[in-house]
PDB file of C-alpha atoms in Angstrom:
ATOM      1  CA  MET A 198     -49.529  34.223  41.386  1.00 35.00           C
ATOM      2  CA  LEU A 199     -47.488  36.232  39.070  1.00 37.00           C
ATOM      3  CA  VAL A 200     -44.818  38.731  40.546  1.00 32.00           C
ATOM      4  CA  GLY A 201     -43.694  41.904  38.936  1.00 35.00           C
ATOM      5  CA  SER A 202     -40.376  43.693  39.238  1.00 31.00           C
ATOM      6  CA  ALA A 203     -38.693  43.954  42.717  1.00 32.00           C
ATOM      7  CA  CYS A 204     -37.280  47.266  44.030  1.00 32.00           C
ATOM      8  CA  THR A 205     -33.709  48.014  43.474  1.00 29.00           C
ATOM      9  CA  PRO A 206     -31.270  48.630  46.412  1.00 35.00           C
ATOM     10  CA  VAL A 207     -29.515  51.856  46.646  1.00 34.00           C
ATOM     11  CA  ALA A 208     -26.127  52.825  48.346  1.00 39.00           C
ATOM     12  CA  ASP A 209     -27.659  53.485  51.822  1.00 42.00           C
ATOM     13  CA  GLY A 210     -29.279  50.133  51.893  1.00 39.00           C
ATOM     14  CA  SER A 211     -32.789  51.355  51.315  1.00 44.00           C
ATOM     15  CA  ALA A 212     -34.818  50.403  48.401  1.00 49.00           C
ATOM     16  CA  SER A 213     -36.046  52.607  45.501  1.00 56.00           C
ATOM     17  CA  GLY A 214     -38.496  52.031  42.580  1.00 64.00           C
ATOM     18  CA  PRO A 215     -42.250  51.817  42.242  1.00 69.00           C
ATOM     19  CA  PRO A 216     -44.440  50.854  45.259  1.00 80.00           C
ATOM     20  CA  GLU A 217     -45.477  47.100  45.363  1.00 92.00           C
ATOM     21  CA  ARG A 218     -48.996  46.621  44.560  1.00 96.00           C
ATOM     22  CA  THR A 219     -51.364  43.441  44.147  1.00 97.00           C
ATOM     23  CA  LEU A 220     -54.135  43.108  41.681  1.00 98.00           C
ATOM     24  CA  THR A 221     -56.669  40.556  42.589  1.00 98.00           C
ATOM     25  CA  VAL A 222     -58.591  39.134  39.472  1.00 98.00           C
ATOM     26  CA  PHE A 223     -61.492  36.700  39.826  1.00 98.00           C
ATOM     27  CA  ALA A 224     -61.992  35.025  36.418  1.00 98.00           C
ATOM     28  CA  ALA A 225     -63.926  31.984  34.884  1.00 97.00           C
ATOM     29  CA  ALA A 226     -61.885  28.856  34.769  1.00 95.00           C
ATOM     30  CA  SER A 227     -62.019  28.817  30.881  1.00 96.00           C
ATOM     31  CA  LEU A 228     -59.865  31.948  31.076  1.00 97.00           C
ATOM     32  CA  THR A 229     -56.981  30.431  33.025  1.00 96.00           C
ATOM     33  CA  ASP A 230     -54.426  30.060  30.328  1.00 95.00           C
ATOM     34  CA  VAL A 231     -54.974  33.392  28.467  1.00 97.00           C
ATOM     35  CA  PHE A 232     -55.167  35.270  31.785  1.00 98.00           C
ATOM     36  CA  ARG A 233     -51.935  33.660  33.213  1.00 97.00           C
ATOM     37  CA  THR A 234     -50.161  34.660  30.056  1.00 95.00           C
ATOM     38  CA  TRP A 235     -51.568  38.194  30.196  1.00 97.00           C
ATOM     39  CA  GLY A 236     -50.788  38.473  33.864  1.00 97.00           C
ATOM     40  CA  ALA A 237     -46.973  37.993  33.280  1.00 96.00           C
ATOM     41  CA  GLN A 238     -47.107  40.612  30.564  1.00 96.00           C
ATOM     42  CA  PHE A 239     -49.093  42.945  32.652  1.00 97.00           C
ATOM     43  CA  ALA A 240     -46.584  42.706  35.540  1.00 96.00           C
ATOM     44  CA  GLU A 241     -43.853  43.311  33.308  1.00 96.00           C
ATOM     45  CA  GLN A 242     -45.468  46.469  31.962  1.00 96.00           C
ATOM     46  CA  HIS A 243     -46.325  47.672  35.661  1.00 96.00           C
ATOM     47  CA  PRO A 244     -43.245  47.375  37.708  1.00 95.00           C
ATOM     48  CA  GLY A 245     -43.798  46.488  41.267  1.00 95.00           C
ATOM     49  CA  THR A 246     -47.194  44.772  40.520  1.00 96.00           C
ATOM     50  CA  THR A 247     -48.278  41.271  41.477  1.00 97.00           C
ATOM     51  CA  VAL A 248     -51.254  39.890  39.694  1.00 97.00           C
ATOM     52  CA  GLU A 249     -53.080  37.348  41.765  1.00 98.00           C
ATOM     53  CA  PHE A 250     -55.721  35.137  40.137  1.00 98.00           C
ATOM     54  CA  ALA A 251     -58.778  33.061  41.352  1.00 98.00           C
ATOM     55  CA  PHE A 252     -60.076  30.813  38.644  1.00 97.00           C
ATOM     56  CA  ALA A 253     -63.335  28.844  39.183  1.00 96.00           C
ATOM     57  CA  GLY A 254     -66.837  28.423  37.922  1.00 95.00           C
ATOM     58  CA  SER A 255     -68.213  31.897  37.333  1.00 97.00           C
ATOM     59  CA  SER A 256     -71.191  31.297  39.757  1.00 96.00           C
ATOM     60  CA  ALA A 257     -68.842  30.080  42.546  1.00 96.00           C
ATOM     61  CA  LEU A 258     -66.761  33.197  42.229  1.00 98.00           C
ATOM     62  CA  ALA A 259     -69.867  35.397  42.287  1.00 98.00           C
ATOM     63  CA  GLU A 260     -70.952  33.825  45.484  1.00 97.00           C
ATOM     64  CA  GLN A 261     -67.593  34.388  46.991  1.00 98.00           C
ATOM     65  CA  LEU A 262     -67.744  38.034  45.992  1.00 98.00           C
ATOM     66  CA  ALA A 263     -71.333  38.404  47.380  1.00 97.00           C
ATOM     67  CA  GLN A 264     -69.933  37.086  50.752  1.00 97.00           C
ATOM     68  CA  GLY A 265     -67.213  39.750  50.756  1.00 97.00           C
ATOM     69  CA  ALA A 266     -64.182  38.054  49.209  1.00 97.00           C
ATOM     70  CA  PRO A 267     -61.861  40.857  48.109  1.00 97.00           C
ATOM     71  CA  ALA A 268     -61.106  41.292  44.552  1.00 98.00           C
ATOM     72  CA  ASP A 269     -60.461  44.325  42.053  1.00 98.00           C
ATOM     73  CA  VAL A 270     -61.674  42.615  38.870  1.00 98.00           C
ATOM     74  CA  PHE A 271     -64.253  40.030  37.851  1.00 98.00           C
ATOM     75  CA  ALA A 272     -64.443  38.427  34.430  1.00 98.00           C
ATOM     76  CA  SER A 273     -67.424  36.011  33.928  1.00 98.00           C
ATOM     77  CA  ALA A 274     -68.169  33.203  31.347  1.00 97.00           C
ATOM     78  CA  ASP A 275     -71.687  34.661  30.926  1.00 97.00           C
ATOM     79  CA  GLN A 276     -73.607  37.688  31.174  1.00 97.00           C
ATOM     80  CA  ALA A 277     -76.254  36.408  33.729  1.00 96.00           C
ATOM     81  CA  THR A 278     -73.533  35.779  36.253  1.00 97.00           C
ATOM     82  CA  MET A 279     -72.028  39.193  35.772  1.00 98.00           C
ATOM     83  CA  ASP A 280     -75.501  40.698  36.166  1.00 98.00           C
ATOM     84  CA  ARG A 281     -75.702  39.020  39.599  1.00 97.00           C
ATOM     85  CA  VAL A 282     -72.446  40.522  40.574  1.00 98.00           C
ATOM     86  CA  VAL A 283     -73.473  44.031  39.466  1.00 98.00           C
ATOM     87  CA  ALA A 284     -76.621  43.732  41.531  1.00 98.00           C
ATOM     88  CA  ASP A 285     -75.090  42.074  44.603  1.00 96.00           C
ATOM     89  CA  VAL A 286     -71.633  43.605  44.723  1.00 97.00           C
ATOM     90  CA  GLY A 287     -71.501  46.521  42.358  1.00 98.00           C
ATOM     91  CA  VAL A 288     -69.135  47.679  39.662  1.00 98.00           C
ATOM     92  CA  ALA A 289     -67.286  50.886  38.893  1.00 98.00           C
ATOM     93  CA  ASP A 290     -68.083  50.952  35.269  1.00 94.00           C
ATOM     94  CA  GLU A 291     -70.489  49.265  32.823  1.00 97.00           C
ATOM     95  CA  PRO A 292     -69.107  45.646  32.178  1.00 98.00           C
ATOM     96  CA  VAL A 293     -67.407  45.146  28.727  1.00 98.00           C
ATOM     97  CA  VAL A 294     -67.679  41.951  26.548  1.00 98.00           C
ATOM     98  CA  PHE A 295     -64.220  41.044  25.460  1.00 97.00           C
ATOM     99  CA  ALA A 296     -64.790  37.494  24.099  1.00 98.00           C
ATOM    100  CA  ARG A 297     -67.323  34.849  23.294  1.00 97.00           C
ATOM    101  CA  ASN A 298     -67.415  31.087  23.425  1.00 97.00           C
ATOM    102  CA  THR A 299     -69.140  28.168  22.202  1.00 97.00           C
ATOM    103  CA  LEU A 300     -69.245  24.446  23.127  1.00 97.00           C
ATOM    104  CA  GLN A 301     -67.692  21.378  21.383  1.00 97.00           C
ATOM    105  CA  ILE A 302     -67.773  17.758  22.382  1.00 98.00           C
ATOM    106  CA  ALA A 303     -64.384  16.730  23.942  1.00 98.00           C
ATOM    107  CA  VAL A 304     -63.225  13.210  23.487  1.00 98.00           C
ATOM    108  CA  PRO A 305     -60.016  11.314  23.904  1.00 97.00           C
ATOM    109  CA  PRO A 306     -57.679  11.530  20.929  1.00 96.00           C
ATOM    110  CA  GLU A 307     -58.533   8.079  19.757  1.00 95.00           C
ATOM    111  CA  ASN A 308     -62.210   8.607  20.451  1.00 97.00           C
ATOM    112  CA  PRO A 309     -62.802   5.033  21.475  1.00 96.00           C
ATOM    113  CA  ALA A 310     -66.636   5.415  21.920  1.00 97.00           C
ATOM    114  CA  GLY A 311     -66.872   6.526  18.290  1.00 97.00           C
ATOM    115  CA  ILE A 312     -68.725   9.738  19.240  1.00 97.00           C
ATOM    116  CA  GLY A 313     -69.726  12.124  16.486  1.00 97.00           C
ATOM    117  CA  SER A 314     -72.659  13.986  17.512  1.00 96.00           C
ATOM    118  CA  LEU A 315     -74.832  15.007  20.459  1.00 97.00           C
ATOM    119  CA  ASP A 316     -77.002  11.930  19.863  1.00 97.00           C
ATOM    120  CA  ASP A 317     -74.103   9.731  20.636  1.00 97.00           C
ATOM    121  CA  LEU A 318     -73.850  11.091  24.170  1.00 97.00           C
ATOM    122  CA  ALA A 319     -77.172   9.524  24.937  1.00 97.00           C
ATOM    123  CA  ALA A 320     -76.023   6.004  23.735  1.00 96.00           C
ATOM    124  CA  ASP A 321     -76.288   3.147  26.346  1.00 95.00           C
ATOM    125  CA  GLY A 322     -72.949   2.703  28.015  1.00 95.00           C
ATOM    126  CA  THR A 323     -71.433   6.176  27.035  1.00 97.00           C
ATOM    127  CA  THR A 324     -70.045   7.928  29.917  1.00 98.00           C
ATOM    128  CA  VAL A 325     -70.298  11.623  29.770  1.00 98.00           C
ATOM    129  CA  ALA A 326     -69.207  14.616  31.983  1.00 98.00           C
ATOM    130  CA  LEU A 327     -71.188  17.799  32.090  1.00 98.00           C
ATOM    131  CA  CYS A 328     -70.885  20.880  33.986  1.00 97.00           C
ATOM    132  CA  ALA A 329     -73.280  21.556  36.861  1.00 96.00           C
ATOM    133  CA  GLU A 330     -76.280  23.526  35.385  1.00 94.00           C
ATOM    134  CA  HIS A 331     -75.828  26.433  37.753  1.00 94.00           C
ATOM    135  CA  VAL A 332     -72.411  27.363  36.129  1.00 94.00           C
ATOM    136  CA  PRO A 333     -72.214  28.987  32.720  1.00 95.00           C
ATOM    137  CA  CYS A 334     -70.876  26.044  30.901  1.00 96.00           C
ATOM    138  CA  GLY A 335     -73.565  23.752  32.364  1.00 96.00           C
ATOM    139  CA  ALA A 336     -76.446  26.319  31.446  1.00 95.00           C
ATOM    140  CA  ALA A 337     -75.030  26.332  27.937  1.00 96.00           C
ATOM    141  CA  SER A 338     -74.853  22.607  27.850  1.00 97.00           C
ATOM    142  CA  ARG A 339     -78.385  22.314  28.853  1.00 96.00           C
ATOM    143  CA  ALA A 340     -79.445  24.925  26.100  1.00 95.00           C
ATOM    144  CA  VAL A 341     -77.530  23.010  23.435  1.00 96.00           C
ATOM    145  CA  LEU A 342     -78.969  19.699  24.487  1.00 97.00           C
ATOM    146  CA  ASP A 343     -82.488  20.953  24.606  1.00 96.00           C
ATOM    147  CA  ALA A 344     -82.023  22.511  21.110  1.00 94.00           C
ATOM    148  CA  ALA A 345     -80.900  19.057  19.924  1.00 95.00           C
ATOM    149  CA  GLY A 346     -83.720  17.272  21.625  1.00 96.00           C
ATOM    150  CA  VAL A 347     -81.232  15.005  23.359  1.00 96.00           C
ATOM    151  CA  ALA A 348     -81.518  13.716  26.960  1.00 96.00           C
ATOM    152  CA  VAL A 349     -77.968  12.939  28.495  1.00 96.00           C
ATOM    153  CA  ASP A 350     -77.471  11.328  31.912  1.00 96.00           C
ATOM    154  CA  PRO A 351     -74.078  12.211  32.870  1.00 97.00           C
ATOM    155  CA  VAL A 352     -71.961  10.051  35.288  1.00 98.00           C
ATOM    156  CA  THR A 353     -70.626  13.271  36.817  1.00 97.00           C
ATOM    157  CA  TRP A 354     -71.663  16.961  37.156  1.00 97.00           C
ATOM    158  CA  GLU A 355     -68.561  19.131  37.432  1.00 97.00           C
ATOM    159  CA  GLU A 356     -68.260  22.565  39.170  1.00 94.00           C
ATOM    160  CA  ASP A 357     -66.304  24.241  36.321  1.00 94.00           C
ATOM    161  CA  VAL A 358     -65.375  23.654  32.699  1.00 96.00           C
ATOM    162  CA  ARG A 359     -61.918  22.657  33.238  1.00 95.00           C
ATOM    163  CA  ALA A 360     -62.880  19.945  35.862  1.00 96.00           C
ATOM    164  CA  ALA A 361     -65.167  18.457  33.042  1.00 97.00           C
ATOM    165  CA  LEU A 362     -62.316  18.487  30.447  1.00 97.00           C
ATOM    166  CA  THR A 363     -59.954  16.846  33.039  1.00 97.00           C
ATOM    167  CA  ARG A 364     -62.352  13.870  33.157  1.00 97.00           C
ATOM    168  CA  VAL A 365     -61.808  13.355  29.394  1.00 98.00           C
ATOM    169  CA  ARG A 366     -58.010  13.940  29.718  1.00 96.00           C
ATOM    170  CA  LEU A 367     -57.617  11.328  32.245  1.00 96.00           C
ATOM    171  CA  GLY A 368     -59.769   8.864  30.348  1.00 95.00           C
ATOM    172  CA  GLU A 369     -62.440   8.740  33.078  1.00 97.00           C
ATOM    173  CA  VAL A 370     -65.294   9.478  30.559  1.00 98.00           C
ATOM    174  CA  ASP A 371     -65.898   8.933  26.882  1.00 98.00           C
ATOM    175  CA  ALA A 372     -66.839  12.724  26.418  1.00 98.00           C
ATOM    176  CA  ALA A 373     -67.697  16.039  27.931  1.00 98.00           C
ATOM    177  CA  LEU A 374     -69.265  19.179  26.735  1.00 98.00           C
ATOM    178  CA  VAL A 375     -66.749  21.982  27.060  1.00 97.00           C
ATOM    179  CA  TYR A 376     -65.965  25.287  25.431  1.00 97.00           C
ATOM    180  CA  ARG A 377     -63.948  25.446  22.213  1.00 97.00           C
ATOM    181  CA  SER A 378     -61.114  27.412  24.076  1.00 97.00           C
ATOM    182  CA  ASP A 379     -60.662  24.553  26.555  1.00 96.00           C
ATOM    183  CA  VAL A 380     -60.203  22.105  23.680  1.00 97.00           C
ATOM    184  CA  VAL A 381     -57.531  24.271  22.220  1.00 96.00           C
ATOM    185  CA  ALA A 382     -55.883  24.708  25.576  1.00 94.00           C
ATOM    186  CA  ALA A 383     -55.665  20.861  25.978  1.00 95.00           C
ATOM    187  CA  GLY A 384     -53.694  20.539  22.850  1.00 91.00           C
ATOM    188  CA  GLY A 385     -53.340  16.937  21.680  1.00 92.00           C
ATOM    189  CA  ASP A 386     -54.738  15.589  24.906  1.00 96.00           C
ATOM    190  CA  VAL A 387     -58.304  15.693  23.606  1.00 97.00           C
ATOM    191  CA  HIS A 388     -60.123  15.994  20.306  1.00 97.00           C
ATOM    192  CA  GLY A 389     -62.986  18.489  19.770  1.00 97.00           C
ATOM    193  CA  ILE A 390     -66.145  17.778  17.725  1.00 97.00           C
ATOM    194  CA  ASP A 391     -68.070  20.602  16.347  1.00 96.00           C
ATOM    195  CA  ILE A 392     -71.752  20.525  16.813  1.00 95.00           C
ATOM    196  CA  PRO A 393     -74.337  22.608  14.846  1.00 93.00           C
ATOM    197  CA  GLU A 394     -76.470  23.024  17.862  1.00 93.00           C
ATOM    198  CA  ALA A 395     -73.675  25.076  19.629  1.00 94.00           C
ATOM    199  CA  ALA A 396     -75.206  28.131  17.951  1.00 92.00           C
ATOM    200  CA  ALA A 397     -78.099  27.808  20.579  1.00 90.00           C
ATOM    201  CA  ALA A 398     -75.656  28.878  23.364  1.00 92.00           C
ATOM    202  CA  VAL A 399     -72.994  31.427  22.647  1.00 95.00           C
ATOM    203  CA  ASN A 400     -71.686  32.891  25.874  1.00 97.00           C
ATOM    204  CA  ASP A 401     -70.515  36.440  26.190  1.00 97.00           C
ATOM    205  CA  TYR A 402     -67.470  36.978  28.435  1.00 98.00           C
ATOM    206  CA  PRO A 403     -67.827  40.412  30.262  1.00 98.00           C
ATOM    207  CA  ILE A 404     -65.233  42.087  32.507  1.00 98.00           C
ATOM    208  CA  ALA A 405     -65.648  44.719  35.041  1.00 98.00           C
ATOM    209  CA  VAL A 406     -63.855  46.684  37.835  1.00 98.00           C
ATOM    210  CA  LEU A 407     -65.507  45.961  41.109  1.00 98.00           C
ATOM    211  CA  ALA A 408     -67.034  48.966  43.097  1.00 98.00           C
ATOM    212  CA  ASP A 409     -64.875  48.332  46.179  1.00 96.00           C
ATOM    213  CA  ALA A 410     -61.581  47.400  44.265  1.00 98.00           C
ATOM    214  CA  ALA A 411     -58.518  48.045  46.541  1.00 97.00           C
ATOM    215  CA  GLU A 412     -56.499  48.976  43.417  1.00 97.00           C
ATOM    216  CA  PRO A 413     -59.134  50.869  41.190  1.00 97.00           C
ATOM    217  CA  GLU A 414     -56.411  52.404  38.935  1.00 97.00           C
ATOM    218  CA  LEU A 415     -54.647  49.135  38.493  1.00 97.00           C
ATOM    219  CA  ALA A 416     -57.900  47.311  37.857  1.00 98.00           C
ATOM    220  CA  GLN A 417     -58.905  49.847  35.236  1.00 98.00           C
ATOM    221  CA  ALA A 418     -55.515  49.400  33.597  1.00 98.00           C
ATOM    222  CA  TRP A 419     -55.931  45.657  33.484  1.00 98.00           C
ATOM    223  CA  THR A 420     -59.369  45.733  31.984  1.00 98.00           C
ATOM    224  CA  ALA A 421     -58.130  48.247  29.371  1.00 97.00           C
ATOM    225  CA  PHE A 422     -55.311  45.691  28.603  1.00 97.00           C
ATOM    226  CA  VAL A 423     -57.767  42.663  28.287  1.00 97.00           C
ATOM    227  CA  THR A 424     -60.153  44.620  25.945  1.00 96.00           C
ATOM    228  CA  SER A 425     -57.413  45.952  23.878  1.00 95.00           C
ATOM    229  CA  PRO A 426     -57.753  45.256  20.125  1.00 94.00           C
ATOM    230  CA  ASP A 427     -53.984  44.347  20.319  1.00 91.00           C
ATOM    231  CA  ASN A 428     -55.049  41.135  22.230  1.00 93.00           C
ATOM    232  CA  ALA A 429     -57.669  40.141  19.808  1.00 93.00           C
ATOM    233  CA  LYS A 430     -55.346  37.771  18.083  1.00 94.00           C
ATOM    234  CA  VAL A 431     -54.511  36.003  21.356  1.00 94.00           C
ATOM    235  CA  LEU A 432     -58.181  35.268  21.987  1.00 96.00           C
ATOM    236  CA  ASP A 433     -58.672  33.972  18.574  1.00 96.00           C
ATOM    237  CA  ASP A 434     -55.725  31.729  18.729  1.00 96.00           C
ATOM    238  CA  ALA A 435     -56.935  30.385  22.116  1.00 96.00           C
ATOM    239  CA  GLY A 436     -60.240  29.377  20.532  1.00 96.00           C
ATOM    240  CA  PHE A 437     -62.373  32.220  21.552  1.00 97.00           C
ATOM    241  CA  LEU A 438     -64.791  34.099  19.370  1.00 96.00           C
ATOM    242  CA  LEU A 439     -64.454  37.949  19.084  1.00 94.00           C
ATOM    243  CA  PRO A 440     -67.439  40.007  20.215  1.00 90.00           C
TER     244      PRO A 440
END
C-alpha cells in the first residue's frame, strides 16, 4: 500500500487539505515492480491519495472481481482475461493495451543444468517450473512449447509468473518459463535465455476502469498515467515491449 500526502493541521486544531481517497488497482503479478514505482509517483501527484494494489495471476484476479471483490482498475497480462472481466464485471471504457511481453527461459546465474534452449527443458533429470495453464503466463508457455514441439513435464505448476520465478531464484528448479520483464526485475538473481519460439505467444497487457469503480475519476487519472507516452521508457527499461 502506498500512502499519499496527509492533511495539514490549522490553528483551530482541524485539518485542511484534499480529501483522503483510496484507489484500488488489481494487476497482473508481472506488473508488480513497475506499478509499485508508479503508485508512489501517482500518490505524490494526487495529494490525499492512497494507492492499494492486489497483484496475482490475472485469472485469479478476474475470478475475484466476478465474485464481487471491490476494485477501481484492472490490468491484465493478456487480452483473453480482460475479455472475461469485460463480460462478467463490466468496464467504463474500452480497455487500452499499454504494454506487451514475451517469454524467456529463466535459469540460475551459473546455469548448472547447462540449459540453452526449450529442448533442454525436456531432458531427463531437468527440473522445470511452469505457470498453470489457466493463467496468462501458462497459456503463453503452452503456445511456445507447442510451437517448438517440446513436451515438458514440470515438477511444479505455479499460480502466477512471480511464483515460477521464485523457484529459480531459490534454486529449487533448474529453469522456468517467465516473462522477459520478470527476468529484468530479478536483476542478477537469474539469467534469461532468449528463445525464438517466444514469437508464438506475445501477450498484450490491457488496462481498464471497472464499471462499478468507487473512485471513477481517480481511476481514469491512473489509466491515463499508465498509458502516457512519458512512461514508455519505464516499460522498456523494465523489459516490456511497447504496443
